[in-house]
Coordinates of C-alpha atoms and ligand atoms in Angstrom, one line a residue:
M97 CA 7.6 4.9 2.9
C98 CA 8.7 6.8 6.0
G99 CA 5.9 8.2 8.3
I100 CA 5.5 11.8 9.5
V101 CA 3.5 13.2 12.3
A102 CA 3.6 16.9 13.5
Y103 CA 1.6 18.8 16.1
I104 CA 1.0 22.5 17.1
G105 CA -1.5 23.5 19.7
K106 CA -2.1 23.7 23.5
Q107 CA -1.6 20.1 24.2
E108 CA 1.6 18.1 25.0
A109 CA 3.1 17.3 21.6
F110 CA 5.1 14.5 22.5
P111 CA 2.6 11.8 23.5
I112 CA 0.3 12.8 20.4
I113 CA 3.2 12.4 18.0
L114 CA 4.4 9.2 19.7
K115 CA 1.0 7.7 19.4
G116 CA 0.7 8.9 15.8
L117 CA 4.0 7.3 14.8
K118 CA 2.9 4.0 16.1
R119 CA -0.2 4.1 14.0
L120 CA 2.2 4.9 11.0
E121 CA 4.7 2.5 11.8
Y122 CA 3.6 0.2 8.9
R123 CA 5.1 2.8 6.5
G124 CA 8.6 2.2 7.9
Y125 CA 10.0 0.9 11.1
D126 CA 13.9 0.8 11.2
S127 CA 14.2 4.0 13.4
S128 CA 12.3 6.9 14.8
G129 CA 12.6 10.3 16.3
I130 CA 10.7 13.2 17.7
A131 CA 11.8 16.9 18.1
V132 CA 9.9 19.2 20.5
Q133 CA 10.2 22.9 21.0
K134 CA 9.9 24.5 24.4
D135 CA 11.0 27.9 25.7
G136 CA 13.4 28.6 22.8
E137 CA 14.9 24.9 23.2
L138 CA 14.7 22.4 20.5
N139 CA 15.1 18.8 21.8
I140 CA 15.5 16.2 19.5
F141 CA 15.1 12.4 20.5
K142 CA 16.0 9.6 18.0
K143 CA 16.5 5.9 18.3
Q144 CA 17.3 3.0 15.9
G145 CA 14.5 0.4 16.0
K146 CA 10.8 0.4 16.5
V147 CA 8.8 3.3 17.9
A148 CA 8.9 1.3 21.2
E149 CA 12.6 1.7 21.6
L150 CA 12.1 5.5 21.3
E151 CA 9.5 5.3 23.9
A152 CA 11.8 3.5 26.2
Y153 CA 14.7 5.8 25.4
V154 CA 12.8 8.9 26.6
A155 CA 11.3 7.4 29.7
D156 CA 13.4 9.4 32.0
K157 CA 13.7 12.6 29.8
D158 CA 11.9 15.8 29.7
T159 CA 9.8 15.6 26.5
S160 CA 7.6 18.6 27.2
G161 CA 6.4 21.1 24.6
T162 CA 3.4 21.9 22.5
I163 CA 4.9 21.8 19.1
G164 CA 6.8 19.1 17.7
I165 CA 7.5 16.8 14.7
G166 CA 8.1 13.1 14.4
H167 CA 9.3 10.5 12.0
T168 CA 9.4 6.8 11.5
R169 CA 12.0 5.8 9.0
W170 CA 12.5 3.3 6.2
A171 CA 16.1 3.7 5.2
T172 CA 17.1 4.9 1.8
H173 CA 20.3 6.9 2.3
G174 CA 22.4 5.5 5.2
E175 CA 21.8 2.5 7.2
P176 CA 19.3 2.4 10.0
N177 CA 21.0 4.0 13.2
D178 CA 20.3 6.7 15.6
V179 CA 22.3 9.2 13.7
N180 CA 20.6 8.7 10.4
A181 CA 17.2 8.6 12.2
H182 CA 15.0 11.9 11.6
P183 CA 14.5 14.6 12.7
H184 CA 17.6 16.2 11.4
G185 CA 18.8 19.4 13.0
S186 CA 20.5 22.4 11.1
G187 CA 24.3 23.1 11.8
N188 CA 23.3 26.0 14.1
E189 CA 20.7 23.8 16.0
K190 CA 18.0 26.3 15.4
F191 CA 15.8 24.1 13.1
A192 CA 14.9 20.5 12.5
L193 CA 13.3 18.8 9.7
V194 CA 11.6 15.4 9.1
H195 CA 11.3 14.0 5.6
N196 CA 9.7 11.3 3.6
G197 CA 11.0 10.7 -0.1
I198 CA 14.3 11.2 -1.8
I199 CA 16.3 14.3 -2.7
E200 CA 18.0 13.1 -5.9
N201 CA 20.5 15.9 -6.2
Y202 CA 21.7 15.8 -2.5
A203 CA 25.2 14.8 -3.5
I204 CA 25.8 18.0 -5.6
L205 CA 24.1 20.2 -3.0
K206 CA 26.2 18.5 -0.2
E207 CA 29.3 19.3 -1.8
E208 CA 28.5 23.0 -2.3
L209 CA 27.3 23.2 1.3
I210 CA 30.7 21.7 2.5
T211 CA 32.6 24.3 0.5
R212 CA 30.5 26.9 2.4
G213 CA 31.6 25.5 5.6
H214 CA 28.7 23.1 6.5
T215 CA 29.6 19.8 8.2
F216 CA 27.2 16.8 8.3
K217 CA 26.6 14.1 11.0
S218 CA 24.6 11.7 8.9
D219 CA 24.6 9.8 5.6
T220 CA 21.1 11.2 4.8
D221 CA 19.7 13.4 1.9
T222 CA 17.5 14.8 4.6
E223 CA 20.2 16.4 6.5
V224 CA 21.4 18.2 3.3
L225 CA 18.0 19.6 2.6
M226 CA 18.0 21.0 6.4
H227 CA 21.5 22.6 5.8
L228 CA 20.3 24.1 2.6
I229 CA 17.4 25.7 4.3
E230 CA 19.6 26.9 7.0
E231 CA 22.2 28.4 4.4
I232 CA 19.4 30.2 2.5
K233 CA 17.8 31.6 5.6
S234 CA 21.2 33.0 6.8
Q235 CA 22.2 34.3 3.4
Q236 CA 19.0 36.1 2.8
D237 CA 18.0 36.9 6.3
C238 CA 14.5 35.9 5.4
S239 CA 11.6 34.1 7.1
L240 CA 12.0 30.4 7.6
F241 CA 8.9 30.0 5.4
R242 CA 10.6 31.7 2.5
A243 CA 14.0 29.8 3.1
V244 CA 12.1 26.4 3.0
R245 CA 10.1 27.5 -0.2
L246 CA 13.4 28.7 -2.0
A247 CA 15.3 25.6 -0.8
L248 CA 12.6 23.4 -2.4
N249 CA 13.0 25.2 -5.7
E250 CA 16.6 23.9 -5.6
V251 CA 16.0 20.2 -5.0
H252 CA 15.0 17.4 -7.4
G253 CA 13.2 14.3 -6.2
A254 CA 10.3 13.5 -3.9
Y255 CA 9.5 15.0 -0.7
A256 CA 7.0 15.5 2.2
I257 CA 8.6 17.6 4.9
V258 CA 7.8 19.3 8.1
V259 CA 10.1 21.9 9.6
I260 CA 10.2 23.4 13.1
S261 CA 12.2 26.2 14.6
K262 CA 13.7 26.8 18.0
D263 CA 13.0 30.6 17.8
N264 CA 9.4 30.4 16.7
P265 CA 7.1 28.3 19.1
D266 CA 4.0 29.4 16.7
E267 CA 4.8 27.9 13.5
L268 CA 5.3 24.6 11.6
I269 CA 6.2 24.5 7.9
A270 CA 5.0 21.7 5.7
A271 CA 5.5 20.8 2.1
R272 CA 5.1 18.1 -0.3
K273 CA 6.0 16.8 -3.8
S274 CA 5.2 13.2 -4.8
S275 CA 5.0 12.1 -1.2
P276 CA 1.6 12.5 0.6
L277 CA 1.0 15.0 3.5
V278 CA -2.3 15.6 5.2
I279 CA -3.0 18.5 7.6
G280 CA -5.6 18.1 10.3
I281 CA -7.5 21.2 11.4
G282 CA -8.5 20.9 15.2
K283 CA -9.7 23.6 17.8
N284 CA -6.8 25.8 18.3
E285 CA -4.4 23.1 17.1
Y286 CA -3.1 21.7 13.8
F287 CA -1.8 18.2 13.1
C288 CA 0.1 17.1 10.1
A289 CA 0.9 13.4 9.0
S290 CA 1.8 11.2 6.1
D291 CA -1.8 10.0 6.1
A292 CA -4.8 10.6 8.1
T293 CA -4.5 7.6 10.4
P294 CA -2.8 9.5 13.4
I295 CA -5.1 12.5 12.8
V296 CA -8.6 10.8 12.9
E297 CA -9.0 10.6 16.6
F298 CA -8.6 14.3 16.9
T299 CA -10.3 15.9 13.9
K300 CA -12.3 15.0 10.9
N301 CA -11.4 18.1 9.0
V302 CA -8.3 17.7 6.9
V303 CA -6.5 19.4 3.9
Y304 CA -4.6 17.1 1.6
L305 CA -1.5 19.2 0.3
E306 CA -1.1 19.2 -3.4
D307 CA 2.2 18.5 -5.2
G308 CA 4.3 21.6 -5.0
E309 CA 2.4 23.3 -2.1
I310 CA 3.9 24.5 1.0
A311 CA 1.8 25.3 4.3
S312 CA 2.6 27.6 7.3
L313 CA 0.6 26.1 10.4
S314 CA 0.4 29.0 13.1
L315 CA -2.1 29.3 15.9
K316 CA -1.8 33.0 15.6
D317 CA -2.1 33.2 11.8
G318 CA -4.0 30.2 10.9
L319 CA -3.3 27.9 7.9
K320 CA -1.6 29.5 5.0
L321 CA -0.8 27.9 1.6
K322 CA 1.3 28.7 -1.2
T323 CA 2.9 26.9 -4.2
I324 CA 6.7 26.7 -4.0
E325 CA 6.6 29.3 -6.9
N326 CA 5.0 31.7 -4.4
Q327 CA 1.3 31.7 -5.6
E328 CA -1.3 32.0 -2.8
K329 CA -3.6 29.0 -2.6
T330 CA -6.9 28.5 -0.6
P331 CA -7.0 25.4 1.6
Y332 CA -9.8 23.0 0.5
I333 CA -11.0 21.4 3.8
Q334 CA -12.5 17.9 3.5
E335 CA -14.1 15.6 5.9
L336 CA -12.6 12.3 6.7
E337 CA -14.8 9.1 6.7
M338 CA -12.3 7.0 8.5
K339 CA -13.5 5.3 11.6
L340 CA -11.0 4.9 14.7
E341 CA -11.9 1.2 15.3
A342 CA -10.6 0.5 11.9
L343 CA -7.1 1.3 13.0
E344 CA -7.2 -0.8 16.1
K345 CA -6.5 -4.6 16.3
G346 CA -10.0 -5.3 17.7
G347 CA -8.9 -8.2 19.9
Y348 CA -6.8 -9.9 17.0
E349 CA -3.2 -10.8 17.8
H350 CA -2.1 -9.0 14.5
F351 CA -3.6 -6.6 11.9
M352 CA -3.0 -9.2 9.2
L353 CA -5.3 -11.8 10.9
K354 CA -8.0 -9.2 11.6
E355 CA -7.8 -8.1 8.0
I356 CA -8.0 -11.6 6.8
Y357 CA -11.2 -12.1 8.9
E358 CA -12.7 -8.8 7.7
Q359 CA -12.8 -10.0 4.1
P360 CA -16.6 -11.1 4.2
R361 CA -17.4 -7.7 5.2
S362 CA -14.9 -5.8 3.1
I363 CA -16.0 -7.7 0.0
Q364 CA -19.7 -6.8 0.9
D365 CA -18.7 -3.2 1.3
C366 CA -17.1 -3.2 -2.0
M367 CA -20.1 -4.4 -3.7
R368 CA -22.7 -2.2 -1.7
G369 CA -24.7 -0.1 -4.0
R370 CA -22.8 -1.4 -7.0
L371 CA -24.6 -4.9 -7.4
S372 CA -28.3 -5.2 -7.2
L373 CA -29.9 -8.6 -7.6
S374 CA -33.4 -7.2 -7.5
E375 CA -32.6 -4.9 -10.5
N376 CA -30.3 -7.3 -12.0
M377 CA -27.5 -4.9 -12.6
V378 CA -24.0 -3.7 -11.9
S379 CA -23.1 -0.1 -11.7
L380 CA -19.7 1.7 -10.8
G381 CA -20.7 5.1 -10.1
G382 CA -17.1 6.4 -10.3
I383 CA -16.6 5.4 -13.8
L384 CA -19.8 6.1 -15.3
N385 CA -18.8 9.3 -17.2
Y386 CA -16.0 7.5 -18.8
K387 CA -18.0 4.1 -19.4
D388 CA -18.0 4.7 -23.3
K389 CA -14.3 5.1 -23.2
L390 CA -13.8 1.7 -21.5
V391 CA -16.6 -0.1 -23.7
N392 CA -15.0 1.1 -26.8
A393 CA -11.3 0.6 -25.7
K394 CA -9.3 -1.4 -28.2
R395 CA -7.1 -2.5 -25.4
I396 CA -6.9 -2.1 -21.6
I397 CA -3.6 -1.9 -20.0
V398 CA -3.3 -2.6 -16.2
V399 CA -0.4 -1.0 -14.4
A400 CA 0.3 -2.0 -10.6
C401 CA 3.0 -3.5 -8.3
G402 CA 3.1 -6.4 -6.0
T403 CA -0.2 -7.8 -4.8
S404 CA -2.0 -5.1 -6.8
W405 CA -0.3 -6.5 -10.0
H406 CA -1.7 -10.0 -9.1
A407 CA -5.1 -8.5 -8.9
G408 CA -4.5 -7.0 -12.3
I409 CA -3.8 -10.4 -13.7
V410 CA -7.1 -11.8 -12.3
G411 CA -8.7 -8.7 -13.9
E412 CA -7.1 -9.6 -17.3
Y413 CA -8.8 -13.2 -17.2
L414 CA -12.3 -11.4 -16.1
I415 CA -12.4 -8.6 -18.6
E416 CA -11.2 -10.8 -21.5
E417 CA -13.6 -13.5 -20.7
L418 CA -16.6 -11.3 -20.0
A419 CA -16.1 -8.3 -22.0
R420 CA -13.8 -9.5 -24.7
I421 CA -11.5 -6.5 -24.5
P422 CA -7.7 -7.4 -24.8
V423 CA -5.9 -6.7 -21.5
E424 CA -2.2 -6.4 -20.8
V425 CA -0.8 -6.3 -17.4
E426 CA 2.4 -4.5 -16.6
Y427 CA 4.6 -4.0 -13.6
A428 CA 4.3 -0.1 -13.4
S429 CA 8.0 0.1 -12.7
E430 CA 8.8 -1.6 -16.1
F431 CA 6.1 0.2 -18.1
R432 CA 7.4 3.7 -17.0
Y433 CA 11.0 3.0 -18.0
R434 CA 10.4 1.9 -21.5
N435 CA 8.9 3.6 -24.3
P436 CA 5.3 2.0 -24.3
V437 CA 3.2 2.2 -27.4
I438 CA 0.1 3.9 -26.0
D439 CA -2.3 6.6 -27.2
E440 CA -5.7 8.2 -26.5
N441 CA -7.6 5.0 -27.8
D442 CA -6.0 3.2 -24.8
V443 CA -7.5 2.8 -21.4
V444 CA -5.1 2.3 -18.4
I445 CA -6.4 0.8 -15.3
A446 CA -4.1 1.7 -12.2
I447 CA -4.4 -0.6 -9.2
S448 CA -3.0 0.5 -5.8
Q449 CA -4.1 -0.2 -2.3
S450 CA -2.3 2.9 -0.7
G451 CA -2.8 5.0 -3.8
E452 CA 0.8 6.4 -3.2
T453 CA 3.1 3.8 -5.0
A454 CA 5.7 6.0 -6.7
D455 CA 6.1 3.7 -9.8
T456 CA 2.3 3.3 -10.3
L457 CA 2.0 7.1 -10.1
A458 CA 4.7 7.6 -12.6
A459 CA 3.3 5.1 -14.9
I460 CA -0.1 6.9 -14.7
E461 CA 1.5 10.3 -15.5
L462 CA 3.3 8.7 -18.6
A463 CA 0.1 7.2 -19.8
K464 CA -1.6 10.5 -19.3
S465 CA 0.9 12.5 -21.1
R466 CA 0.2 10.3 -24.1
G467 CA -3.4 10.7 -24.1
A468 CA -4.7 7.6 -22.5
T469 CA -7.8 7.6 -20.2
I470 CA -6.7 6.5 -16.7
V471 CA -9.2 4.5 -14.4
G472 CA -8.1 4.1 -10.8
I473 CA -8.7 1.3 -8.4
C474 CA -7.6 2.5 -5.0
N475 CA -8.4 1.9 -1.5
V476 CA -7.2 5.0 0.3
V477 CA -9.7 7.9 -0.3
G478 CA -8.0 11.0 -1.5
S479 CA -4.7 9.3 -2.2
S480 CA -2.3 10.7 -4.9
I481 CA -3.2 8.0 -7.3
S482 CA -6.9 8.5 -6.9
R483 CA -6.5 12.1 -7.6
A484 CA -4.1 11.5 -10.6
T485 CA -6.7 9.5 -12.5
H486 CA -9.6 10.6 -14.7
C487 CA -12.1 8.3 -13.0
G488 CA -12.2 5.2 -10.8
S489 CA -13.7 3.0 -8.1
Y490 CA -12.6 2.9 -4.5
T491 CA -12.4 -0.5 -3.1
H492 CA -14.0 0.4 0.2
A493 CA -11.9 -2.2 2.1
G494 CA -11.2 0.1 5.1
P495 CA -7.6 0.8 6.4
E496 CA -5.3 -2.0 5.6
I497 CA -2.5 -1.7 8.3
G498 CA -0.6 -5.2 7.9
V499 CA 2.1 -4.7 5.4
A500 CA 1.1 -8.0 3.7
S501 CA -1.9 -7.1 1.6
T502 CA -4.9 -9.3 2.2
K503 CA -8.4 -7.6 2.1
A504 CA -7.0 -5.1 -0.4
F505 CA -6.5 -7.8 -2.8
T506 CA -9.9 -9.5 -2.6
A507 CA -11.6 -6.1 -2.8
Q508 CA -9.5 -5.1 -5.9
V509 CA -10.6 -8.4 -7.5
T510 CA -14.2 -7.5 -6.5
V511 CA -14.0 -4.3 -8.3
L512 CA -12.4 -5.8 -11.3
S513 CA -15.3 -8.4 -11.3
L514 CA -18.0 -5.7 -11.1
M515 CA -16.1 -3.8 -14.0
A516 CA -16.0 -6.9 -16.2
L517 CA -19.6 -7.7 -15.5
M518 CA -20.6 -4.0 -16.3
L519 CA -18.5 -3.9 -19.5
G520 CA -19.7 -7.4 -20.7
R521 CA -23.2 -6.3 -20.1
E522 CA -22.9 -3.0 -22.1
K523 CA -21.0 -4.7 -24.8
G524 CA -23.3 -7.6 -25.0
T525 CA -20.6 -10.1 -24.7
I526 CA -22.2 -12.1 -21.8
S527 CA -25.7 -13.7 -22.2
D528 CA -28.5 -12.4 -19.9
E529 CA -28.7 -15.8 -18.4
R530 CA -24.9 -15.9 -17.7
F531 CA -25.1 -12.3 -16.4
S532 CA -27.7 -13.1 -13.9
R533 CA -26.0 -16.2 -12.7
L534 CA -22.7 -14.4 -12.3
L535 CA -24.4 -11.8 -10.2
I536 CA -26.0 -14.2 -8.0
D537 CA -22.5 -16.0 -7.6
L538 CA -20.7 -12.8 -6.8
D539 CA -23.3 -11.7 -4.5
N540 CA -22.8 -15.0 -2.5
I541 CA -19.1 -14.7 -2.2
P542 CA -19.0 -13.0 1.3
H543 CA -20.8 -16.0 2.7
K544 CA -18.4 -18.5 1.1
V545 CA -15.3 -16.6 2.4
E546 CA -16.9 -16.9 5.8
S547 CA -17.2 -20.5 5.4
V548 CA -13.5 -20.8 4.2
L549 CA -12.4 -18.9 7.4
K550 CA -14.0 -21.7 9.4
T551 CA -11.2 -24.2 7.9
D552 CA -8.7 -22.2 10.0
A553 CA -7.9 -25.0 12.4
Q554 CA -7.0 -27.3 9.6
I555 CA -4.9 -24.8 8.1
Q556 CA -2.9 -24.3 11.2
H557 CA -2.5 -28.0 11.3
I558 CA -1.0 -28.0 7.8
A559 CA 1.2 -24.8 8.7
E560 CA 2.8 -26.7 11.6
I561 CA 3.9 -29.5 9.2
Y562 CA 5.3 -27.3 6.7
K563 CA 6.7 -24.2 8.7
D564 CA 10.3 -25.3 8.5
S565 CA 10.4 -25.8 4.7
P566 CA 13.0 -23.6 3.1
N567 CA 11.2 -23.5 -0.2
A568 CA 7.6 -23.7 -1.5
L569 CA 6.0 -23.9 -4.9
Y570 CA 2.5 -22.6 -5.7
L571 CA 0.7 -23.7 -8.9
G572 CA -2.5 -22.7 -10.5
R573 CA -4.0 -22.4 -14.0
G574 CA -5.9 -19.8 -15.9
I575 CA -7.6 -17.3 -13.5
N576 CA -6.0 -19.2 -10.6
F577 CA -2.4 -18.6 -11.8
P578 CA -2.5 -15.2 -10.2
V579 CA -3.7 -16.8 -7.1
A580 CA -0.6 -19.0 -6.9
L581 CA 1.6 -15.9 -7.5
E582 CA -0.2 -14.1 -4.5
G583 CA 0.0 -17.1 -2.3
A584 CA 3.8 -17.3 -3.0
L585 CA 4.3 -13.6 -2.3
K586 CA 2.3 -13.8 1.0
L587 CA 4.5 -16.7 2.2
K588 CA 7.9 -15.1 1.3
E589 CA 7.3 -11.7 2.4
I590 CA 6.2 -12.5 6.0
S591 CA 7.9 -15.8 6.7
Y592 CA 11.0 -15.4 4.6
I593 CA 10.5 -18.8 3.1
H594 CA 11.6 -18.8 -0.6
A595 CA 8.4 -19.4 -2.5
E596 CA 7.5 -19.3 -6.2
G597 CA 4.2 -19.1 -8.1
Y598 CA 3.9 -20.7 -11.5
P599 CA 1.2 -21.7 -13.9
A600 CA 0.8 -25.3 -13.3
A601 CA 1.8 -26.4 -16.8
E602 CA 5.0 -24.5 -16.7
M603 CA 6.2 -26.6 -13.9
K604 CA 7.7 -29.2 -16.2
H605 CA 9.8 -26.6 -18.0
G606 CA 11.9 -26.0 -14.9
P607 CA 10.6 -25.9 -11.4
I608 CA 9.9 -29.5 -11.4
A609 CA 13.7 -29.9 -11.0
L610 CA 13.2 -28.5 -7.4
I611 CA 10.7 -31.2 -6.3
D612 CA 11.8 -33.8 -3.8
E613 CA 10.4 -35.3 -0.6
E614 CA 10.9 -32.2 1.5
M615 CA 9.3 -29.7 -1.1
P616 CA 5.6 -28.5 -0.3
T617 CA 3.7 -27.6 -3.6
F618 CA 0.5 -25.7 -2.9
V619 CA -1.9 -26.2 -5.8
I620 CA -5.2 -24.7 -6.8
A621 CA -7.1 -27.6 -8.0
T622 CA -10.8 -26.5 -8.1
Q623 CA -13.2 -28.1 -10.4
D624 CA -13.1 -25.8 -13.3
A625 CA -12.3 -26.0 -17.0
S626 CA -8.7 -27.1 -16.4
Y627 CA -9.4 -29.4 -13.4
E628 CA -8.3 -32.5 -15.3
K629 CA -5.0 -30.9 -16.3
V630 CA -4.3 -29.6 -12.9
V631 CA -4.9 -33.2 -11.5
S632 CA -2.2 -34.5 -14.0
N633 CA 0.2 -31.7 -12.7
I634 CA -0.4 -32.9 -9.2
Q635 CA 0.3 -36.5 -10.4
E636 CA 3.6 -35.2 -11.8
V637 CA 4.6 -33.7 -8.4
K638 CA 3.5 -36.9 -6.6
A639 CA 5.6 -39.2 -8.9
R640 CA 8.6 -37.1 -7.6
K641 CA 7.7 -37.7 -4.1
G642 CA 6.8 -34.2 -3.6
K643 CA 4.3 -33.1 -1.0
V644 CA 0.9 -31.6 -2.3
I645 CA -1.4 -29.4 -0.4
A646 CA -4.4 -28.7 -2.7
I647 CA -7.3 -26.4 -2.5
V648 CA -10.2 -28.3 -3.9
T649 CA -13.8 -27.8 -4.5
K650 CA -16.0 -29.1 -1.7
G651 CA -16.7 -32.7 -2.3
D652 CA -13.8 -33.4 -4.5
K653 CA -12.8 -37.1 -4.7
D654 CA -9.9 -37.3 -7.3
V655 CA -7.5 -35.0 -5.8
K656 CA -8.2 -36.1 -2.2
G657 CA -7.1 -39.6 -3.4
I658 CA -3.6 -38.3 -4.4
A659 CA -2.7 -35.1 -2.4
D660 CA -1.2 -35.2 1.0
H661 CA -3.7 -32.6 2.3
V662 CA -6.7 -30.8 0.8
I663 CA -8.5 -27.7 1.8
E664 CA -11.9 -27.6 0.8
I665 CA -13.6 -24.4 -0.5
P666 CA -17.2 -23.9 -1.6
K667 CA -18.2 -24.3 -5.3
T668 CA -18.7 -20.9 -7.2
D669 CA -18.4 -19.8 -10.9
D670 CA -14.8 -20.2 -12.3
M671 CA -14.6 -16.6 -12.6
F672 CA -14.8 -15.9 -8.8
V673 CA -12.6 -18.8 -7.5
P674 CA -9.7 -16.3 -6.7
L675 CA -11.9 -14.5 -4.4
I676 CA -12.3 -17.6 -2.3
A677 CA -9.2 -19.7 -3.0
T678 CA -6.9 -16.8 -1.7
I679 CA -8.2 -17.1 1.6
P680 CA -6.6 -20.4 2.8
L681 CA -3.2 -19.2 1.3
Q682 CA -3.4 -16.0 3.3
L683 CA -4.1 -18.0 6.5
L684 CA -1.5 -20.4 5.8
S685 CA 1.2 -17.8 5.3
Y686 CA 0.0 -15.9 8.5
H687 CA 0.3 -19.2 10.6
I688 CA 3.6 -20.3 9.3
A689 CA 5.0 -16.7 9.9
V690 CA 3.7 -16.6 13.5
M691 CA 5.1 -20.2 14.1
R692 CA 8.6 -19.0 13.0
G693 CA 8.4 -16.2 15.2
C694 CA 8.2 -13.5 12.5
N695 CA 6.9 -10.0 12.7
V696 CA 3.9 -10.5 10.7
D697 CA 2.5 -6.9 10.5
Q698 CA 5.9 -5.4 10.0
P699 CA 8.1 -7.8 8.0
R700 CA 11.7 -7.1 7.6
N701 CA 12.8 -4.5 4.9
L702 CA 9.3 -3.9 3.7
S703 CA 7.0 -0.8 3.9
K704 CA 3.3 -0.5 3.4
H705 CA 3.6 2.7 1.1
V706 CA 6.4 2.4 -1.4
T707 CA 6.6 6.2 -2.2
V708 CA 10.3 5.8 -3.7
E709 CA 11.1 4.5 -7.2
Ligands
M6R874 O1 -0.3 0.3 -2.4 P1 -0.1 -0.6 -3.5 O2 -1.1 -1.6 -3.8 O3 0.3 0.1 -4.8 O4 1.2 -1.4 -3.2 C1 1.8 -2.3 -4.1 C2 2.8 -3.3 -3.3 O5 3.9 -2.7 -2.9 C3 2.2 -4.2 -2.4 O6 1.1 -4.9 -3.0 C4 3.2 -5.1 -1.8 O7 3.5 -6.1 -2.8 C5 2.6 -5.9 -0.5 N1 3.5 -5.9 0.5 C6 1.9 -7.3 -0.9 O8 1.6 -7.8 0.3

């Protein structure tokens, strides 16, 4: 959730770290801080609020030094303020530490340290870890590296940390467990960050730390890796494929808007090399070795959170319809805390944009321990989830910076569509004629998304009308029910309007009580198998004087006659409507949030990478 950036080299560390923190701000943005070492001094600068506040705060201060660590925080222990912000210094002011994760046994450790004379300034678990390292170092009179390693053997929980020392201008110590950390290797310099985004403009050579690894980054001695149990490891250097432009706003006012507009391309990228009209085939290279497992699966369980969970429900409809395999979709956080019936005959599909979501990762580990085969659908290459699965398919949507997921959702649904088609073809559950027709339809989706994006002016007009509504209802049936859920989530997370998604037929079992003249109801009413039923649901809303904004198939007449507003989308096969119908709902949420003056890319209380349970 928090973001870490660290640097050691010949350049000034502060500006590199500051820029890196801005790139990582989507991970957490309630406070930030940087510590730099220079001439035996350790200077720590911390500020509540966005990284820009920190930048303003240091404007008249000496921030020079060529080694430093920085952090942007999403508060877990202790409210967001200057004191709780990282880096946290040791009692003797010789060391400083930045941390992402949670030290679960911090309270017991803190008590012990207090009895040994330690005093604490903040409410954080991180400061406790810093003092534990300090205590071990002074007790054992050992190197800082050893002290950090031994301290990590005493803590329970999750961490990515970087430690800096006042006395050693040539070493950063980094370690991880259940929270990602990447080391960038430059010429005579090293970078360290929670993900590769702050590193990519400096070097393409990276080492992803594995769980339980600790690294020493030294200009003199190079990069040294060990496990926290003290076993030597050889760093595995990989080349980054990320492009710098993908991390910039590219002329758009917000990352979210840019990412919405990128969808024709991201969906295309996701299908590239996987769908071939000329060969009339679909192939997902990353799962080929496990194809038989999937084809013969008695049941598929999808585990995911948030928007990825919504994509999983679309996947349920796709796989059940096209491949006739029963699918269950579970919140990862619920799945992991009960005793699920699962064994080696089950296939688990784990969906995650970031590939770092703690609950999804834990659900994977649980399913793996029971012998299930795990298939990943991730966006971030090299992420923890992509490495924890047996096989998988990347979504290739490119970096998603806006906290509200948009292009990652449509890319996830695209992979699930390809998977369903591939499995249906293998199992013989789709006719040749339907398979070919679906291939053509899916291949056409990027053009159709492009044409929906052209309705933006009309969507802005609708946003203007409903921007002040305190509540909103989203309805859809069948494969469009998860689209309703996703539409509601987009609105609530970025505009703070209370919104609920429901299967349209469920409305009369409760939510209909909410409908009055003020209440907008957004309905996916495209011409598919349940069209007439949805039209009846719209009538029910109108009979109670509710306002209806309907997403309809181009040329629709019936809904146009009764709804207050219609947004037309091109006709496509029922199976692929979610890929198109989602777009106007994303735009609508975006415009409403902007009109309400909300911070669209960094909505309050949220983080892009939910690496705590
Ligand atoms: O990275 P993941 O896909 O695993 O993240 C899951 C959710 O945290 C995420 O989808 C969240 O709901 C987004 N803010 C939705 O826009």
